[in-house]
Amino acid sequence: MADILLAEDDDNLRFYLCRALERAGHHVISAANGLEAEETLSFHRFDLVLTDVVMPEKGGLELAKIARFHQPDIKVMFITGFSGILMEEKDPSFKSEKVLSKPFHLRDLIDEVNKVIL
């Protein structure tokens, strides 16, 4: 079981992702944008930040940098509606992070999350 911070601006998708991750045995705290997610980093320790790349207020890449500042060993995984996005083009320090392109199957998400947190 992992403690996961989920940042996703689509309300319906955030709801379904939370349910799927919780059914898989993880504890999830969700946020509607990067700014909201950043606030939770101050008082919770997480194993994984699962974040959309493009969100209002603060995007996923900026959130990932802030998460790593607070907790250098935290794992990061990105989800995006932009297929073929390469994180190394946005920031070389995130080139090895997993990126899932929307749409994806919930089973694929769970499998990838479990790989990342091991």
mmCIF file of C-alpha atoms in Angstrom:
data_model
loop_
_atom_site.group_PDB
_atom_site.id
_atom_site.type_symbol
_atom_site.label_atom_id
_atom_site.label_comp_id
_atom_site.label_asym_id
_atom_site.label_seq_id
_atom_site.Cartn_x
_atom_site.Cartn_y
_atom_site.Cartn_z
ATOM 1 C CA MET A 1 0.000 0.000 0.000
ATOM 2 C CA ALA A 2 1.265 3.451 -0.924
ATOM 3 C CA ASP A 3 0.302 6.969 0.088
ATOM 4 C CA ILE A 4 -0.495 8.754 -3.167
ATOM 5 C CA LEU A 5 -1.098 12.416 -3.921
ATOM 6 C CA LEU A 6 -3.294 12.638 -7.018
ATOM 7 C CA ALA A 7 -3.533 15.973 -8.841
ATOM 8 C CA GLU A 8 -6.061 16.022 -11.695
ATOM 9 C CA ASP A 9 -8.257 18.933 -12.765
ATOM 10 C CA ASP A 10 -11.000 16.820 -14.378
ATOM 11 C CA ASP A 11 -13.449 16.102 -11.534
ATOM 12 C CA ASN A 12 -14.866 12.897 -13.004
ATOM 13 C CA LEU A 13 -11.485 11.435 -13.888
ATOM 14 C CA ARG A 14 -10.094 12.352 -10.455
ATOM 15 C CA PHE A 15 -13.019 10.547 -8.805
ATOM 16 C CA TYR A 16 -12.527 7.366 -10.861
ATOM 17 C CA LEU A 17 -8.762 7.360 -10.412
ATOM 18 C CA CYS A 18 -9.163 7.725 -6.637
ATOM 19 C CA ARG A 19 -11.619 4.854 -6.488
ATOM 20 C CA ALA A 20 -9.437 2.584 -8.618
ATOM 21 C CA LEU A 21 -6.307 3.326 -6.596
ATOM 22 C CA GLU A 22 -8.130 2.836 -3.294
ATOM 23 C CA ARG A 23 -9.578 -0.474 -4.489
ATOM 24 C CA ALA A 24 -6.027 -1.521 -5.307
ATOM 25 C CA GLY A 25 -5.141 -0.911 -1.655
ATOM 26 C CA HIS A 26 -3.575 2.540 -1.803
ATOM 27 C CA HIS A 27 -4.358 5.568 0.335
ATOM 28 C CA VAL A 28 -5.137 8.568 -1.887
ATOM 29 C CA ILE A 29 -5.426 12.274 -1.220
ATOM 30 C CA SER A 30 -6.636 14.167 -4.266
ATOM 31 C CA ALA A 31 -6.390 17.744 -5.437
ATOM 32 C CA ALA A 32 -8.090 19.611 -8.276
ATOM 33 C CA ASN A 33 -4.931 21.460 -9.320
ATOM 34 C CA GLY A 34 -1.252 21.848 -8.557
ATOM 35 C CA LEU A 35 -1.739 24.689 -6.100
ATOM 36 C CA GLU A 36 -4.179 22.653 -4.016
ATOM 37 C CA ALA A 37 -1.825 19.661 -4.176
ATOM 38 C CA GLU A 38 1.124 21.785 -3.068
ATOM 39 C CA GLU A 39 -0.712 22.718 0.121
ATOM 40 C CA THR A 40 -1.055 19.052 1.114
ATOM 41 C CA LEU A 41 2.681 18.443 0.645
ATOM 42 C CA SER A 42 3.319 20.627 3.696
ATOM 43 C CA PHE A 43 1.605 18.269 6.112
ATOM 44 C CA HIS A 44 1.587 14.813 4.478
ATOM 45 C CA ARG A 45 4.342 12.473 3.382
ATOM 46 C CA PHE A 46 3.668 10.602 0.142
ATOM 47 C CA ASP A 47 5.221 7.674 -1.678
ATOM 48 C CA LEU A 48 4.005 8.904 -5.065
ATOM 49 C CA VAL A 49 2.754 12.048 -6.758
ATOM 50 C CA LEU A 50 0.460 11.123 -9.650
ATOM 51 C CA THR A 51 -0.222 14.310 -11.550
ATOM 52 C CA ASP A 52 -1.754 15.607 -14.723
ATOM 53 C CA VAL A 53 0.782 17.637 -16.688
ATOM 54 C CA VAL A 54 -1.509 20.521 -17.693
ATOM 55 C CA MET A 55 -3.723 21.988 -14.960
ATOM 56 C CA PRO A 56 -4.929 25.450 -13.942
ATOM 57 C CA GLU A 57 -3.217 27.320 -11.111
ATOM 58 C CA LYS A 58 -0.053 25.200 -11.204
ATOM 59 C CA GLY A 59 0.906 22.460 -13.648
ATOM 60 C CA GLY A 60 2.143 18.977 -12.915
ATOM 61 C CA LEU A 61 5.790 19.619 -13.744
ATOM 62 C CA GLU A 62 5.958 22.521 -11.316
ATOM 63 C CA LEU A 63 4.154 20.415 -8.705
ATOM 64 C CA ALA A 64 6.658 17.579 -9.198
ATOM 65 C CA LYS A 65 9.574 19.968 -8.625
ATOM 66 C CA ILE A 66 7.973 21.268 -5.428
ATOM 67 C CA ALA A 67 7.271 17.709 -4.248
ATOM 68 C CA ARG A 68 10.925 16.770 -4.812
ATOM 69 C CA PHE A 69 12.012 19.862 -2.886
ATOM 70 C CA HIS A 70 9.898 18.811 0.119
ATOM 71 C CA GLN A 71 10.656 15.111 -0.228
ATOM 72 C CA PRO A 72 13.669 14.289 -2.466
ATOM 73 C CA ASP A 73 12.945 10.546 -2.564
ATOM 74 C CA ILE A 74 9.309 10.879 -3.696
ATOM 75 C CA LYS A 75 8.268 9.024 -6.849
ATOM 76 C CA VAL A 76 6.523 10.969 -9.599
ATOM 77 C CA MET A 77 4.250 9.754 -12.371
ATOM 78 C CA PHE A 78 2.617 11.965 -14.989
ATOM 79 C CA ILE A 79 -0.683 11.593 -16.834
ATOM 80 C CA THR A 80 -1.512 13.713 -19.852
ATOM 81 C CA GLY A 81 -3.999 14.197 -22.627
ATOM 82 C CA PHE A 82 -1.168 15.128 -24.982
ATOM 83 C CA SER A 83 0.102 11.933 -26.558
ATOM 84 C CA GLY A 84 3.797 11.600 -27.150
ATOM 85 C CA ILE A 85 4.790 14.176 -24.562
ATOM 86 C CA LEU A 86 8.424 13.771 -23.568
ATOM 87 C CA MET A 87 9.228 14.967 -20.081
ATOM 88 C CA GLU A 88 12.939 15.264 -20.878
ATOM 89 C CA GLU A 89 12.053 18.047 -23.327
ATOM 90 C CA LYS A 90 10.253 19.926 -20.564
ATOM 91 C CA ASP A 91 12.794 19.194 -17.815
ATOM 92 C CA PRO A 92 15.718 16.745 -18.106
ATOM 93 C CA SER A 93 15.493 15.850 -14.404
ATOM 94 C CA PHE A 94 12.173 14.081 -15.119
ATOM 95 C CA LYS A 95 13.235 12.156 -18.226
ATOM 96 C CA SER A 96 12.952 8.756 -16.540
ATOM 97 C CA GLU A 97 9.523 9.349 -14.978
ATOM 98 C CA LYS A 98 6.577 7.332 -16.251
ATOM 99 C CA VAL A 99 4.105 9.209 -18.463
ATOM 100 C CA LEU A 100 0.671 7.700 -19.177
ATOM 101 C CA SER A 101 -1.244 9.223 -22.073
ATOM 102 C CA LYS A 102 -5.008 9.647 -21.745
ATOM 103 C CA PRO A 103 -7.126 7.739 -22.392
ATOM 104 C CA PHE A 104 -5.771 4.715 -20.558
ATOM 105 C CA HIS A 105 -7.297 1.659 -18.911
ATOM 106 C CA LEU A 106 -7.524 1.767 -15.127
ATOM 107 C CA ARG A 107 -5.792 -1.622 -14.980
ATOM 108 C CA ASP A 108 -2.812 -0.145 -16.854
ATOM 109 C CA LEU A 109 -2.683 2.735 -14.396
ATOM 110 C CA ILE A 110 -2.705 0.399 -11.394
ATOM 111 C CA ASP A 111 -0.001 -1.789 -12.949
ATOM 112 C CA GLU A 112 2.210 1.224 -13.669
ATOM 113 C CA VAL A 113 1.670 2.718 -10.208
ATOM 114 C CA ASN A 114 2.638 -0.590 -8.609
ATOM 115 C CA LYS A 115 5.812 -0.733 -10.729
ATOM 116 C CA VAL A 116 6.774 2.835 -9.857
ATOM 117 C CA ILE A 117 6.336 2.447 -6.097
ATOM 118 C CA LEU A 118 8.323 -0.785 -5.830
#
